[in-house]
PDB file of C-alpha atoms in Angstrom:
ATOM      1  CA  MET A  14      20.594 -20.620  16.156  1.00  0.00           C
ATOM      2  CA  VAL A  15      18.751 -18.578  18.759  1.00  0.00           C
ATOM      3  CA  PRO A  16      18.270 -14.862  17.934  1.00  0.00           C
ATOM      4  CA  SER A  17      20.219 -12.707  20.335  1.00  0.00           C
ATOM      5  CA  ASN A  18      18.484  -9.346  19.983  1.00  0.00           C
ATOM      6  CA  ASP A  19      15.140  -7.800  19.078  1.00  0.00           C
ATOM      7  CA  PHE A  20      16.165  -7.068  15.499  1.00  0.00           C
ATOM      8  CA  GLU A  21      16.999 -10.700  14.755  1.00  0.00           C
ATOM      9  CA  ARG A  22      13.778 -11.908  16.394  1.00  0.00           C
ATOM     10  CA  ALA A  23      11.706  -9.483  14.315  1.00  0.00           C
ATOM     11  CA  ALA A  24      13.483 -10.611  11.145  1.00  0.00           C
ATOM     12  CA  GLN A  25      12.630 -14.225  11.872  1.00  0.00           C
ATOM     13  CA  ARG A  26       9.033 -13.370  12.643  1.00  0.00           C
ATOM     14  CA  VAL A  27       8.508 -11.492   9.375  1.00  0.00           C
ATOM     15  CA  GLY A  28      10.228 -14.147   7.273  1.00  0.00           C
ATOM     16  CA  VAL A  29      12.811 -12.042   5.493  1.00  0.00           C
ATOM     17  CA  SER A  30      13.547 -13.539   2.089  1.00  0.00           C
ATOM     18  CA  GLY A  31      16.988 -11.996   1.790  1.00  0.00           C
ATOM     19  CA  SER A  32      16.634 -10.662  -1.750  1.00  0.00           C
ATOM     20  CA  LEU A  33      16.224  -7.020  -2.621  1.00  0.00           C
ATOM     21  CA  ILE A  34      13.282  -7.726  -4.905  1.00  0.00           C
ATOM     22  CA  GLY A  35      11.543  -9.753  -2.198  1.00  0.00           C
ATOM     23  CA  GLU A  36      12.088  -7.033   0.374  1.00  0.00           C
ATOM     24  CA  LEU A  37      10.773  -4.376  -1.995  1.00  0.00           C
ATOM     25  CA  TRP A  38       7.717  -6.423  -2.908  1.00  0.00           C
ATOM     26  CA  GLY A  39       6.990  -7.053   0.776  1.00  0.00           C
ATOM     27  CA  PHE A  40       7.291  -3.338   1.494  1.00  0.00           C
ATOM     28  CA  LEU A  41       4.932  -2.408  -1.344  1.00  0.00           C
ATOM     29  CA  LYS A  42       2.408  -5.046  -0.292  1.00  0.00           C
ATOM     30  CA  HIS A  43       2.513  -4.311   3.422  1.00  0.00           C
ATOM     31  CA  ASN A  44       2.439  -0.513   3.205  1.00  0.00           C
ATOM     32  CA  LYS A  45       0.217  -0.348   0.102  1.00  0.00           C
ATOM     33  CA  LYS A  46       2.597   2.013  -1.685  1.00  0.00           C
ATOM     34  CA  TRP A  47       1.546   0.901  -5.170  1.00  0.00           C
ATOM     35  CA  TRP A  48       2.275   4.363  -6.612  1.00  0.00           C
ATOM     36  CA  LEU A  49       5.993   3.527  -6.271  1.00  0.00           C
ATOM     37  CA  LEU A  50       5.737   0.667  -8.755  1.00  0.00           C
ATOM     38  CA  PRO A  51       5.785   2.768 -11.978  1.00  0.00           C
ATOM     39  CA  ILE A  52       8.702   4.818 -10.654  1.00  0.00           C
ATOM     40  CA  LEU A  53      10.687   1.682  -9.872  1.00  0.00           C
ATOM     41  CA  ALA A  54       9.823   0.181 -13.251  1.00  0.00           C
ATOM     42  CA  ALA A  55      11.072   3.306 -15.030  1.00  0.00           C
ATOM     43  CA  LEU A  56      14.283   3.270 -12.985  1.00  0.00           C
ATOM     44  CA  ALA A  57      14.827  -0.395 -13.835  1.00  0.00           C
ATOM     45  CA  PHE A  58      14.208   0.303 -17.522  1.00  0.00           C
ATOM     46  CA  PHE A  59      16.726   3.160 -17.651  1.00  0.00           C
ATOM     47  CA  GLY A  60      19.196   1.079 -15.671  1.00  0.00           C
ATOM     48  CA  LEU A  61      18.840  -1.679 -18.246  1.00  0.00           C
ATOM     49  CA  LEU A  62      19.401   0.822 -21.048  1.00  0.00           C
ATOM     50  CA  ALA A  63      22.509   2.150 -19.325  1.00  0.00           C
ATOM     51  CA  GLY A  64      23.804  -1.386 -18.887  1.00  0.00           C
ATOM     52  CA  LEU A  65      23.192  -2.237 -22.528  1.00  0.00           C
ATOM     53  CA  ALA A  66      24.899   0.970 -23.688  1.00  0.00           C
ATOM     54  CA  SER A  67      28.306  -0.629 -23.140  1.00  0.00           C
ATOM     55  CA  THR A  68      27.500  -3.704 -25.248  1.00  0.00           C
ATOM     56  CA  GLY A  69      27.003  -4.371 -28.924  1.00  0.00           C
ATOM     57  CA  ALA A  70      23.404  -3.192 -28.637  1.00  0.00           C
ATOM     58  CA  ALA A  71      24.512   0.435 -28.211  1.00  0.00           C
ATOM     59  CA  PRO A  72      23.917   1.525 -31.840  1.00  0.00           C
ATOM     60  CA  PHE A  73      20.347   0.249 -31.639  1.00  0.00           C
ATOM     61  CA  ILE A  74      19.680   1.967 -28.302  1.00  0.00           C
ATOM     62  CA  TYR A  75      21.023   5.326 -29.471  1.00  0.00           C
ATOM     63  CA  THR A  76      18.557   5.358 -32.368  1.00  0.00           C
ATOM     64  CA  LEU A  77      15.694   5.392 -29.837  1.00  0.00           C
ATOM     65  CA  PHE A  78      16.734   8.811 -28.632  1.00  0.00           C
TER      66      PHE A  78
END
């Protein structure tokens, strides 16, 4: 398939992986924004805690706080 516009050509040139994690890693590597990594790790951790709060692990999570 031949790219029809500039956006599609640029996406092929960069080698877009298609996953959110791959895009984020490429952004951090290319722009050298390593200070974002701890913020994203903390957000992922709290997202995991929020996801586990609706499971059987909730009593164990609530004792942490």
